[in-house]
Amino acid sequence: MMGTTPVVVLKEGTRRERGRGAQFGNIQAAKAIADAVRTTLGPRGMDKMLVDSMGDVVITNDGVTILKEIDVEHPAAKMLVEVAKTQDQEVGDGTTTAAIFTGELLKRSEEMIEQNVHPTIIAQGFRMAAEKASEMLNELASPVKASDEDTLKKIAATAMISKAVSASREYLADVAVRAVLSVAEKVGDSWQVDEDNIQMVKKQGGSFSDTQLVDGIIVDKERVHPGMPARVENAKIALLDAALEVKKTEFDARIQISDPQQLQAFLSEEESILKGYVDAVEKAGANVLFCQKGIDDLAQHYLAKEGIYAIRRVKKSDMEKLAKSTKGRIVSKIQEIVKGDLGSAKLVEERKIGDDDMTFVTGAKDGKAISILLRGGTEHVVDEVERSVDDAINVVRAAVEDGKMLVGGGSIHTELSLALRDYAVSVGGREQMAIEAFAASMEVVPRTLAENAGLDSIDTLIDLRNAHKKGKKHHGIDIYSGKVADMRKLDVLEPLRVTKQAIASATDASVMILRIDDIIAGKEFEAKGGEGEEGAGGEFD
Ligand SMILES: Nc1ncnc2c1ncn2[C@@H]1O[C@H](COP(=O)(O)OP(=O)(O)OP(=O)(O)O)[C@@H](O)[C@H]1O
Ligand SMILES: [Mg+2]
């Protein structure tokens, strides 16, 4: 017999939200996140200062850094943060663009849902539009060669124009391009860039124009003893991951010494062990020693006497880089070190950077590793220099690997937007509306660029559309004159991958968010989410 007693499926305290309430709640949250980074887009974008619960401050223009730092709780908002993270991992630039594009797609979806267009139709239309956009992007892209350093520099400079380092972007672009090209390897017909070969070393002090490229590895350590040479040419490098110390016993041992001779013997035993270690290093033919562990004072003295340059407590990651680059082997047993284990480099020297001494290993055997010594007046500046140079390296890498670039400044987005509107008409049906919404969403890029530059966004968009209708494919927003102009002539160039990935991940995320019509939240989430009745909209914001 069927009873009328309700069946309890969900645990007590579980919150459930269905239908439009769920959809609109999600969309609101995602829009709020997109709005958080809007004002940072483009050359006239502003920076954000983020202060965490510990009082640590980050000042940045980088979309993904902002989104990672803010503590987001809403699940849909978290998905938007994921979009930025994906963009960062896949390409390394365009994170702000990806986030605001997702926000715009969802905003337009909300309007369609209100007009009773089913979310699956919207999702379908978005997918079709994204696919078409990707095809068109391939056609619109122009080739760029790895040998074309000038163009690559322009691409790097475009990525840095919106950052605090903008004034030095020409110089930093040159650093980024040289770094990428020196580690690029030709595989078959294409190029591959292993970013791990580019080491970024931050040192507070100086200004960001003091940032320099070093053809080798920098280890942020000074030699352990002033008696050691500060400069070793033709370096034969021993890499040790054992301590040059006499092991202390783990338990408290007491040694009773009754006559002075015994004490002497005891001490000289220690001495001879340490001397033995140094002898082993010296016998192998090393004149430089990088030690991952400690070096006893007495061992330091012996090393200095042998004229060996030594540093201790080198980071494991640095040891691995050194091994790779100098073609040396990391040895764990000091006594077993032999000539064949040694790495080599033309020069190992100590240089003073700011207040600190650092070790520079240049002209290594393998020669692939390269370092960028990042400088900046304060800790926050150096951090932002690092993020900016990282963006530049990533765009150059994408351009070198794919060999394709696009023209930026809102030009590509306007061109796509118009083409997609034509495509929408050719598709017809209900999807047409969604494709049109997708096309309109593309214009969020030029619109935001204009808004951030203090221009009238409506006039600018109309000018842009008119120019593109007349076949001026590369027209975008010249932030400085406030007019619409040819962005290729203004050297605003970007790798194809940035725009392509931004469209792909924004589409995926918005489709995923749109398809949700039921949110079942456990007790914990409810506790943080505030109060509200089942089915009430916006209870999570
Ligand atoms: N000189 C310029 N004039 C007009 N627009 C420009 C110029 N230089 C760059 N842009 C545009 O600025 C946008 C990039 O801005 P920005 O670097 O702030 O954001 P992002 O790359 O999306 O995100 P992030 O760099 O934070 O990961 C691109 O659309 C680019 O075409
Ligand atoms: Mg950028």
Coordinates of C-alpha atoms and ligand atoms in Angstrom, one line a residue:
M1 CA 0.0 0.0 0.0
M2 CA 1.4 3.4 -0.9
G3 CA 1.5 5.7 2.1
T4 CA 1.3 9.4 2.1
T5 CA 4.1 9.8 4.6
P6 CA 6.9 11.8 3.0
V7 CA 10.1 9.8 2.3
V8 CA 13.1 11.6 3.7
V9 CA 16.0 11.2 1.3
L10 CA 18.3 13.9 2.2
K11 CA 20.0 14.3 5.6
E12 CA 18.5 16.8 8.0
G13 CA 19.9 20.3 7.4
T14 CA 20.6 19.7 3.7
R15 CA 19.6 22.7 1.6
R16 CA 18.2 22.3 -1.8
E17 CA 17.5 24.9 -4.4
R18 CA 15.9 24.1 -7.7
G19 CA 15.0 25.6 -11.0
R20 CA 15.5 29.3 -11.8
G21 CA 16.4 30.1 -8.2
A22 CA 19.5 27.9 -8.6
Q23 CA 20.3 29.2 -12.1
F24 CA 20.0 32.9 -11.2
G25 CA 21.9 32.4 -7.9
N26 CA 24.8 30.8 -9.8
I27 CA 24.8 33.5 -12.5
Q28 CA 24.8 36.3 -10.0
A29 CA 27.8 34.8 -8.2
A30 CA 29.8 34.3 -11.4
K31 CA 29.0 37.9 -12.6
A32 CA 30.1 39.3 -9.2
I33 CA 33.5 37.5 -9.7
A34 CA 33.9 38.8 -13.3
D35 CA 33.1 42.3 -12.1
A36 CA 35.9 42.1 -9.5
V37 CA 38.5 42.0 -12.2
R38 CA 36.9 44.1 -14.9
T39 CA 38.7 47.3 -14.1
T40 CA 42.1 45.7 -14.4
L41 CA 41.7 44.9 -18.2
G42 CA 43.9 46.6 -20.7
P43 CA 46.6 49.3 -20.8
R44 CA 44.5 51.7 -18.7
G45 CA 43.4 49.0 -16.3
M46 CA 44.0 49.6 -12.6
D47 CA 45.7 47.4 -10.0
K48 CA 44.2 45.8 -6.9
M49 CA 45.5 45.6 -3.5
L50 CA 44.6 42.5 -1.7
V51 CA 45.1 42.0 2.0
D52 CA 44.8 38.5 3.5
S53 CA 43.8 37.5 7.0
M54 CA 47.4 37.5 8.0
G55 CA 47.8 41.1 6.8
D56 CA 50.0 40.1 3.9
V57 CA 49.6 42.5 1.0
V58 CA 49.6 41.7 -2.8
I59 CA 49.4 44.4 -5.3
T60 CA 48.6 43.2 -8.8
N61 CA 47.0 43.6 -12.1
D62 CA 47.0 39.9 -12.9
G63 CA 43.5 38.5 -13.2
V64 CA 44.3 35.0 -11.9
T65 CA 46.3 36.3 -9.0
I66 CA 43.4 38.5 -7.9
L67 CA 40.9 35.6 -8.2
K68 CA 43.2 33.2 -6.4
E69 CA 43.7 35.6 -3.5
I70 CA 40.1 36.4 -2.8
D71 CA 38.4 33.9 -0.7
V72 CA 35.5 32.7 -2.8
E73 CA 32.8 30.6 -1.3
H74 CA 30.0 30.2 -3.7
P75 CA 30.5 27.1 -5.9
A76 CA 29.6 28.8 -9.2
A77 CA 32.0 31.7 -8.3
K78 CA 34.7 29.1 -7.7
M79 CA 34.1 27.8 -11.2
L80 CA 35.0 31.2 -12.5
V81 CA 38.2 31.2 -10.5
E82 CA 38.9 27.8 -12.2
V83 CA 38.5 29.4 -15.6
A84 CA 41.1 31.9 -14.8
K85 CA 43.4 29.2 -13.4
T86 CA 43.0 27.0 -16.5
Q87 CA 43.8 30.0 -18.7
D88 CA 46.9 30.6 -16.6
Q89 CA 48.1 27.1 -16.8
E90 CA 47.4 26.6 -20.5
V91 CA 48.6 30.0 -21.7
G92 CA 49.7 32.2 -18.8
D93 CA 48.0 35.3 -20.1
G94 CA 44.5 36.5 -20.8
T95 CA 43.1 35.4 -17.4
T96 CA 41.1 38.7 -16.9
T97 CA 39.7 38.3 -20.4
A98 CA 38.6 34.8 -19.8
A99 CA 36.9 35.7 -16.5
I100 CA 35.0 38.7 -17.9
F101 CA 34.0 36.8 -21.0
T102 CA 32.5 34.0 -18.9
G103 CA 30.6 36.6 -16.8
E104 CA 29.2 38.3 -19.9
L105 CA 28.1 34.9 -21.4
L106 CA 26.2 34.2 -18.2
K107 CA 24.7 37.7 -18.0
R108 CA 23.3 37.3 -21.5
S109 CA 22.0 33.8 -20.6
E110 CA 20.1 35.2 -17.7
E111 CA 18.2 37.4 -20.1
M112 CA 17.4 34.5 -22.3
I113 CA 16.2 32.3 -19.5
E114 CA 13.9 35.1 -18.4
Q115 CA 12.5 35.0 -22.0
N116 CA 11.9 31.2 -21.5
V117 CA 14.7 30.0 -23.7
H118 CA 15.7 26.6 -22.3
P119 CA 19.2 26.5 -20.8
T120 CA 20.1 23.4 -22.9
I121 CA 19.3 25.4 -26.1
I122 CA 21.5 28.2 -24.8
A123 CA 24.3 25.8 -24.1
Q124 CA 24.0 24.2 -27.5
G125 CA 24.1 27.6 -29.2
F126 CA 27.2 28.6 -27.2
R127 CA 28.9 25.4 -28.2
M128 CA 28.2 26.0 -31.8
A129 CA 29.4 29.6 -31.6
A130 CA 32.6 28.6 -29.8
E131 CA 33.4 26.0 -32.4
K132 CA 32.8 28.5 -35.2
A133 CA 34.9 31.1 -33.4
S134 CA 37.8 28.7 -33.1
E135 CA 37.7 28.0 -36.8
M136 CA 37.6 31.6 -37.7
L137 CA 40.4 32.4 -35.3
N138 CA 42.6 29.9 -37.2
E139 CA 41.9 31.7 -40.4
L140 CA 42.4 35.2 -39.0
A141 CA 45.7 34.4 -37.3
S142 CA 48.9 35.3 -39.1
P143 CA 52.2 33.4 -39.0
V144 CA 55.1 34.4 -36.8
K145 CA 58.5 32.9 -37.0
A146 CA 60.8 32.0 -34.1
S147 CA 63.5 34.0 -35.9
D148 CA 61.4 37.1 -36.0
E149 CA 62.6 38.6 -32.7
D150 CA 61.1 42.0 -33.5
T151 CA 57.6 40.7 -33.7
L152 CA 58.1 38.4 -30.6
K153 CA 59.2 41.5 -28.7
K154 CA 56.0 43.3 -29.7
I155 CA 54.0 40.3 -28.4
A156 CA 55.8 40.4 -25.1
A157 CA 55.4 44.1 -24.8
T158 CA 51.6 43.9 -25.4
A159 CA 51.3 41.4 -22.5
M160 CA 53.1 43.8 -20.2
I161 CA 51.5 47.1 -21.2
S162 CA 48.7 46.8 -18.6
K163 CA 51.1 46.0 -15.7
A164 CA 53.0 48.3 -13.4
V165 CA 56.2 47.5 -15.3
S166 CA 54.8 49.1 -18.4
A167 CA 57.4 51.9 -18.6
S168 CA 60.2 49.3 -18.9
R169 CA 58.2 47.0 -21.2
E170 CA 60.5 47.3 -24.2
Y171 CA 63.5 46.3 -22.1
L172 CA 61.7 43.5 -20.3
A173 CA 60.3 42.3 -23.5
D174 CA 63.8 41.9 -24.9
V175 CA 64.8 39.9 -21.8
A176 CA 61.7 37.7 -22.1
V177 CA 62.3 37.0 -25.8
R178 CA 66.0 36.2 -25.3
A179 CA 65.2 33.9 -22.5
V180 CA 62.6 32.0 -24.4
L181 CA 64.7 31.8 -27.6
S182 CA 67.7 30.5 -25.8
V183 CA 65.8 27.6 -24.3
A184 CA 63.7 26.8 -27.4
E185 CA 64.4 23.5 -29.0
K186 CA 63.4 22.5 -32.5
V187 CA 61.4 19.2 -32.5
G188 CA 60.6 18.1 -36.0
D189 CA 59.0 21.1 -37.7
S190 CA 58.0 22.9 -34.6
W191 CA 59.5 24.5 -31.6
Q192 CA 59.2 23.5 -28.0
V193 CA 60.0 25.7 -25.0
D194 CA 60.6 24.1 -21.6
E195 CA 59.8 26.8 -19.2
D196 CA 61.6 24.9 -16.4
N197 CA 64.8 25.9 -18.0
I198 CA 64.1 29.5 -17.3
Q199 CA 64.8 30.3 -13.7
M200 CA 63.4 33.4 -12.1
V201 CA 65.3 34.8 -9.1
K202 CA 63.8 37.6 -7.2
K203 CA 66.0 40.1 -5.4
Q204 CA 64.5 43.2 -3.8
G205 CA 66.3 46.4 -4.5
G206 CA 67.2 48.5 -7.5
S207 CA 64.4 49.2 -9.9
F208 CA 62.6 46.9 -12.4
S209 CA 64.8 48.2 -15.2
D210 CA 67.7 46.6 -13.3
T211 CA 66.2 43.1 -14.1
Q212 CA 68.8 41.2 -16.1
L213 CA 69.2 38.0 -18.1
V214 CA 71.9 35.7 -16.9
D215 CA 73.2 33.0 -19.2
G216 CA 73.3 30.3 -16.5
I217 CA 72.1 29.6 -13.0
I218 CA 71.9 31.8 -10.0
V219 CA 72.0 30.4 -6.6
D220 CA 71.0 32.8 -3.8
K221 CA 73.9 31.8 -1.5
E222 CA 77.3 33.2 -0.7
R223 CA 80.5 31.2 -0.4
V224 CA 80.9 29.9 3.1
H225 CA 84.4 31.2 3.9
P226 CA 86.0 34.5 2.9
G227 CA 89.3 32.7 2.3
M228 CA 87.8 30.9 -0.7
P229 CA 88.3 32.4 -4.2
A230 CA 85.3 34.6 -5.2
R231 CA 85.8 33.6 -8.8
V232 CA 86.6 30.3 -10.4
E233 CA 87.2 29.9 -14.1
N234 CA 86.9 26.6 -15.7
A235 CA 84.9 25.3 -12.8
K236 CA 84.8 21.6 -12.0
I237 CA 81.7 21.3 -9.9
A238 CA 81.0 18.7 -7.2
L239 CA 77.3 18.3 -6.3
L240 CA 76.8 16.7 -2.9
D241 CA 73.7 15.9 -1.0
A242 CA 75.5 14.8 2.1
A243 CA 76.8 16.9 5.0
L244 CA 80.4 17.8 5.5
E245 CA 80.0 17.4 9.2
V246 CA 80.8 14.7 11.7
K247 CA 77.5 13.0 12.6
K248 CA 76.2 13.7 16.1
T249 CA 74.9 10.7 17.9
E250 CA 71.1 10.6 18.3
F251 CA 71.2 9.9 22.0
D252 CA 73.1 11.7 24.7
A253 CA 76.4 10.0 24.9
R254 CA 78.9 10.9 27.5
I255 CA 82.5 10.3 26.9
Q256 CA 84.8 10.2 29.9
I257 CA 88.2 11.4 29.2
S258 CA 90.8 11.0 31.9
D259 CA 94.0 12.3 30.4
P260 CA 94.7 15.1 27.9
Q261 CA 96.1 12.8 25.3
Q262 CA 92.7 11.1 24.9
L263 CA 91.1 14.4 24.3
Q264 CA 93.6 15.2 21.7
A265 CA 93.0 11.8 20.0
F266 CA 89.3 12.4 20.1
L267 CA 89.5 15.8 18.5
S268 CA 92.0 14.8 15.9
E269 CA 89.7 11.9 14.9
E270 CA 87.0 14.4 14.2
E271 CA 89.5 16.6 12.3
S272 CA 90.7 13.7 10.2
I273 CA 87.2 12.7 9.2
L274 CA 86.5 16.2 8.0
K275 CA 89.9 16.4 6.3
G276 CA 89.1 13.1 4.6
Y277 CA 85.9 14.5 3.2
V278 CA 87.6 17.6 1.8
D279 CA 90.4 15.4 0.4
A280 CA 87.9 13.3 -1.4
V281 CA 86.4 16.3 -3.1
E282 CA 89.8 17.7 -3.9
K283 CA 91.0 14.4 -5.3
A284 CA 88.1 14.1 -7.6
G285 CA 89.4 17.3 -9.1
A286 CA 86.7 19.7 -8.0
N287 CA 87.3 23.4 -7.5
V288 CA 83.7 24.2 -6.7
L289 CA 81.4 22.5 -4.3
F290 CA 77.6 22.9 -4.0
C291 CA 76.4 21.1 -0.9
Q292 CA 72.8 20.5 -0.2
K293 CA 73.5 20.0 3.5
G294 CA 75.7 21.7 6.0
I295 CA 79.5 22.2 6.0
D296 CA 81.3 22.2 9.3
D297 CA 83.5 25.2 10.2
L298 CA 86.6 23.1 10.1
A299 CA 85.7 21.6 6.7
Q300 CA 85.1 25.2 5.5
H301 CA 88.6 26.0 6.6
Y302 CA 90.1 23.0 4.8
L303 CA 88.1 23.8 1.6
A304 CA 89.4 27.4 1.7
K305 CA 92.9 26.1 2.1
E306 CA 92.5 24.0 -1.0
G307 CA 91.1 26.9 -2.9
I308 CA 87.7 25.3 -3.4
Y309 CA 84.7 27.6 -3.8
A310 CA 81.9 26.1 -1.6
I311 CA 78.3 27.0 -0.7
R312 CA 76.1 25.0 1.6
R313 CA 72.4 24.3 2.1
V314 CA 71.6 24.7 -1.6
K315 CA 67.9 24.1 -2.4
K316 CA 67.1 20.7 -3.9
S317 CA 65.5 22.3 -6.9
D318 CA 68.7 24.3 -7.5
M319 CA 70.8 21.2 -7.1
E320 CA 68.7 19.5 -9.8
K321 CA 69.0 22.4 -12.1
L322 CA 72.8 22.5 -11.6
A323 CA 73.1 18.8 -12.3
K324 CA 71.1 19.1 -15.5
S325 CA 72.9 22.2 -16.7
T326 CA 76.5 21.4 -15.7
K327 CA 76.0 17.7 -16.6
G328 CA 77.2 16.7 -13.2
R329 CA 75.8 14.0 -10.9
I330 CA 74.5 14.6 -7.4
V331 CA 76.5 12.3 -5.1
S332 CA 75.3 11.2 -1.7
K333 CA 78.5 9.5 -0.4
I334 CA 81.3 11.9 -0.1
Q335 CA 84.0 9.3 -0.2
E336 CA 82.8 7.9 -3.4
I337 CA 82.9 11.0 -5.5
V338 CA 85.0 10.6 -8.6
K339 CA 86.0 12.8 -11.6
G340 CA 83.1 11.5 -13.7
D341 CA 80.6 12.9 -11.3
L342 CA 81.7 16.5 -11.7
G343 CA 79.8 19.0 -13.7
S344 CA 81.5 21.8 -15.5
A345 CA 81.0 25.5 -16.3
K346 CA 83.1 28.3 -17.7
L347 CA 82.7 30.4 -14.6
V348 CA 81.5 30.3 -11.1
E349 CA 81.6 33.6 -9.2
E350 CA 80.1 35.5 -6.4
R351 CA 78.5 38.8 -7.3
K352 CA 77.0 41.4 -5.0
I353 CA 73.4 42.1 -5.8
G354 CA 71.9 44.7 -3.6
D355 CA 73.1 43.9 -0.1
D356 CA 73.6 40.2 -0.7
D357 CA 76.1 38.0 -2.4
M358 CA 74.9 35.5 -4.8
T359 CA 76.5 32.7 -6.8
F360 CA 76.4 32.8 -10.6
V361 CA 77.2 29.7 -12.6
T362 CA 77.6 30.7 -16.3
G363 CA 78.7 29.0 -19.4
A364 CA 77.6 25.6 -18.2
K365 CA 78.3 22.5 -20.4
D366 CA 74.7 22.0 -21.4
G367 CA 74.1 25.7 -21.7
K368 CA 70.3 25.5 -21.9
A369 CA 69.5 26.9 -18.5
I370 CA 69.0 30.6 -18.3
S371 CA 68.0 32.9 -15.4
I372 CA 66.3 36.1 -15.0
L373 CA 67.3 38.2 -12.0
L374 CA 64.3 40.2 -11.2
R375 CA 64.7 43.5 -9.4
G376 CA 62.3 46.0 -7.9
G377 CA 62.2 48.6 -5.2
T378 CA 60.0 46.7 -2.7
E379 CA 59.0 43.2 -2.2
H380 CA 55.6 43.8 -3.7
V381 CA 57.1 45.4 -6.8
V382 CA 59.5 42.4 -7.3
D383 CA 56.5 40.0 -7.0
E384 CA 54.6 42.0 -9.7
V385 CA 57.6 42.2 -11.9
E386 CA 57.8 38.4 -11.7
R387 CA 54.2 37.9 -12.6
S388 CA 54.5 40.4 -15.5
V389 CA 57.7 38.8 -16.9
D390 CA 56.1 35.4 -16.5
D391 CA 53.1 36.6 -18.6
A392 CA 55.6 37.9 -21.2
I393 CA 57.5 34.6 -21.3
N394 CA 54.3 32.7 -21.7
V395 CA 53.0 34.7 -24.6
V396 CA 56.3 34.5 -26.4
R397 CA 56.4 30.8 -25.8
A398 CA 52.9 30.3 -27.1
A399 CA 53.8 32.4 -30.2
V400 CA 57.0 30.4 -30.8
E401 CA 55.4 27.0 -30.3
D402 CA 52.3 27.7 -32.3
G403 CA 53.8 30.1 -34.8
K404 CA 50.5 32.0 -34.9
M405 CA 49.4 35.4 -33.7
L406 CA 46.5 37.8 -33.7
V407 CA 45.9 41.5 -33.5
G408 CA 44.6 42.7 -30.1
G409 CA 43.1 45.9 -28.7
G410 CA 39.6 44.6 -29.1
S411 CA 40.0 44.2 -32.9
I412 CA 39.8 40.4 -33.0
H413 CA 36.8 40.3 -30.7
T414 CA 34.9 42.9 -32.9
E415 CA 35.7 40.9 -36.0
L416 CA 34.5 37.7 -34.4
S417 CA 31.4 39.3 -33.0
L418 CA 30.3 40.5 -36.5
A419 CA 31.1 37.2 -38.2
L420 CA 29.3 35.2 -35.5
R421 CA 26.2 37.4 -36.0
D422 CA 26.1 36.4 -39.7
Y423 CA 26.7 32.8 -38.7
A424 CA 23.7 33.0 -36.2
V425 CA 21.4 34.0 -39.0
S426 CA 22.6 31.1 -41.2
V427 CA 21.8 28.7 -38.3
G428 CA 18.4 30.1 -37.5
G429 CA 16.0 28.5 -35.0
R430 CA 16.3 28.9 -31.3
E431 CA 20.0 28.5 -31.3
Q432 CA 20.3 31.7 -33.3
M433 CA 19.4 33.7 -30.3
A434 CA 22.1 32.0 -28.2
I435 CA 24.7 32.4 -30.9
E436 CA 23.8 36.1 -31.2
A437 CA 24.2 36.4 -27.4
F438 CA 27.6 34.8 -27.7
A439 CA 28.5 37.2 -30.5
A440 CA 27.4 40.2 -28.4
S441 CA 29.4 38.8 -25.4
M442 CA 32.6 39.0 -27.4
E443 CA 32.2 42.7 -27.4
V444 CA 32.8 42.8 -23.7
V445 CA 36.5 43.0 -24.4
P446 CA 36.5 46.2 -26.5
R447 CA 33.8 47.6 -24.3
T448 CA 35.7 47.1 -21.1
L449 CA 39.0 48.4 -22.7
A450 CA 37.1 51.5 -23.7
E451 CA 35.4 51.9 -20.3
N452 CA 38.7 51.5 -18.5
A453 CA 40.3 54.1 -20.7
G454 CA 37.5 56.6 -19.8
L455 CA 36.1 56.5 -23.3
D456 CA 32.4 56.4 -24.2
S457 CA 31.9 52.7 -24.7
I458 CA 28.8 53.0 -26.9
D459 CA 30.4 55.4 -29.4
T460 CA 33.5 53.4 -29.5
L461 CA 31.7 50.1 -30.2
I462 CA 29.7 51.8 -33.0
D463 CA 32.9 53.2 -34.5
L464 CA 34.6 49.8 -34.2
R465 CA 31.7 47.9 -35.9
N466 CA 31.6 50.4 -38.7
A467 CA 35.3 50.1 -39.3
H468 CA 35.1 46.3 -39.4
K469 CA 32.1 46.4 -41.7
K470 CA 34.3 48.4 -44.1
G471 CA 36.8 45.5 -44.0
K472 CA 39.2 47.1 -41.6
K473 CA 39.9 43.8 -39.8
H474 CA 42.6 45.1 -37.5
H475 CA 40.9 48.1 -36.1
G476 CA 40.7 48.3 -32.3
I477 CA 40.9 50.9 -29.6
D478 CA 43.8 53.2 -29.5
I479 CA 43.7 53.9 -25.8
Y480 CA 46.0 57.0 -26.2
S481 CA 44.2 58.9 -28.9
G482 CA 40.8 57.6 -27.8
K483 CA 40.0 56.7 -31.4
V484 CA 39.5 53.6 -33.4
A485 CA 42.8 52.7 -35.2
D486 CA 44.8 49.9 -36.8
M487 CA 46.2 47.9 -33.9
R488 CA 48.7 46.0 -36.1
K489 CA 50.3 49.4 -36.9
L490 CA 50.3 50.1 -33.1
D491 CA 52.1 46.8 -32.5
V492 CA 49.4 45.3 -30.3
L493 CA 50.0 41.7 -31.0
E494 CA 49.0 38.5 -29.1
P495 CA 49.5 34.8 -29.6
L496 CA 46.6 32.9 -31.1
R497 CA 46.5 30.6 -28.0
V498 CA 45.4 33.4 -25.6
T499 CA 42.2 34.2 -27.3
K500 CA 41.5 30.6 -28.4
Q501 CA 41.9 29.2 -24.9
A502 CA 39.9 32.1 -23.3
I503 CA 36.9 31.4 -25.6
A504 CA 37.1 27.6 -25.0
S505 CA 37.3 27.7 -21.2
A506 CA 34.7 30.5 -20.9
T507 CA 32.3 28.5 -23.0
D508 CA 32.9 25.3 -21.0
A509 CA 32.4 27.0 -17.7
S510 CA 29.3 28.9 -18.7
V511 CA 27.7 25.8 -20.3
M512 CA 28.4 23.9 -17.1
I513 CA 26.9 26.5 -14.9
L514 CA 23.9 26.9 -17.1
R515 CA 23.1 23.2 -17.0
I516 CA 22.7 23.2 -13.3
D517 CA 19.1 23.4 -12.1
D518 CA 19.5 21.8 -8.7
I519 CA 21.8 22.6 -6.0
I520 CA 22.0 20.3 -3.0
A521 CA 24.2 21.7 -0.3
G522 CA 25.3 19.9 2.8
K523 CA 25.0 21.3 6.2
E524 CA 28.4 22.9 6.3
F525 CA 27.8 25.0 3.3
E526 CA 24.5 26.1 4.6
A527 CA 26.0 27.2 7.9
K528 CA 28.3 29.6 6.0
G529 CA 25.7 30.5 3.3
G530 CA 23.2 32.3 5.6
E531 CA 19.5 31.7 6.0
G532 CA 16.7 31.3 3.5
E533 CA 13.8 29.1 2.6
E534 CA 14.1 26.2 0.2
G535 CA 13.8 27.4 -3.3
A536 CA 14.4 31.0 -2.5
G537 CA 16.7 32.7 -5.0
G538 CA 20.0 34.2 -4.3
E539 CA 20.4 32.6 -0.9
F540 CA 24.0 31.9 -1.5
D541 CA 25.2 35.3 -2.4
Ligands
LIG1 N1 48.1 49.3 -26.7 C1 47.0 48.7 -26.5 N2 45.9 49.3 -26.9 C2 44.7 48.7 -26.7 N3 44.5 47.5 -26.2 C3 45.6 46.9 -25.8 C4 46.9 47.4 -25.9 N4 47.7 46.5 -25.4 C5 47.0 45.5 -24.9 N5 45.7 45.7 -25.1 C6 44.6 44.7 -24.8 O1 44.5 44.6 -23.4 C7 44.0 43.3 -23.2 C8 44.8 42.5 -22.2 O2 44.7 43.2 -20.9 P1 45.3 42.5 -19.6 O3 46.7 42.0 -19.9 O4 45.1 43.5 -18.5 O5 44.4 41.3 -19.3 P2 44.5 39.8 -19.6 O6 45.7 39.5 -20.5 O7 43.2 39.3 -20.1 O8 44.7 39.2 -18.2 P3 46.0 39.0 -17.3 O9 47.1 39.7 -18.0 O10 45.7 39.6 -16.0 O11 46.2 37.5 -17.2 C9 44.0 42.5 -24.5 O12 42.7 42.5 -25.0 C10 44.9 43.4 -25.4 O13 44.6 43.2 -26.7
MG2 MG 47.6 40.2 -20.1

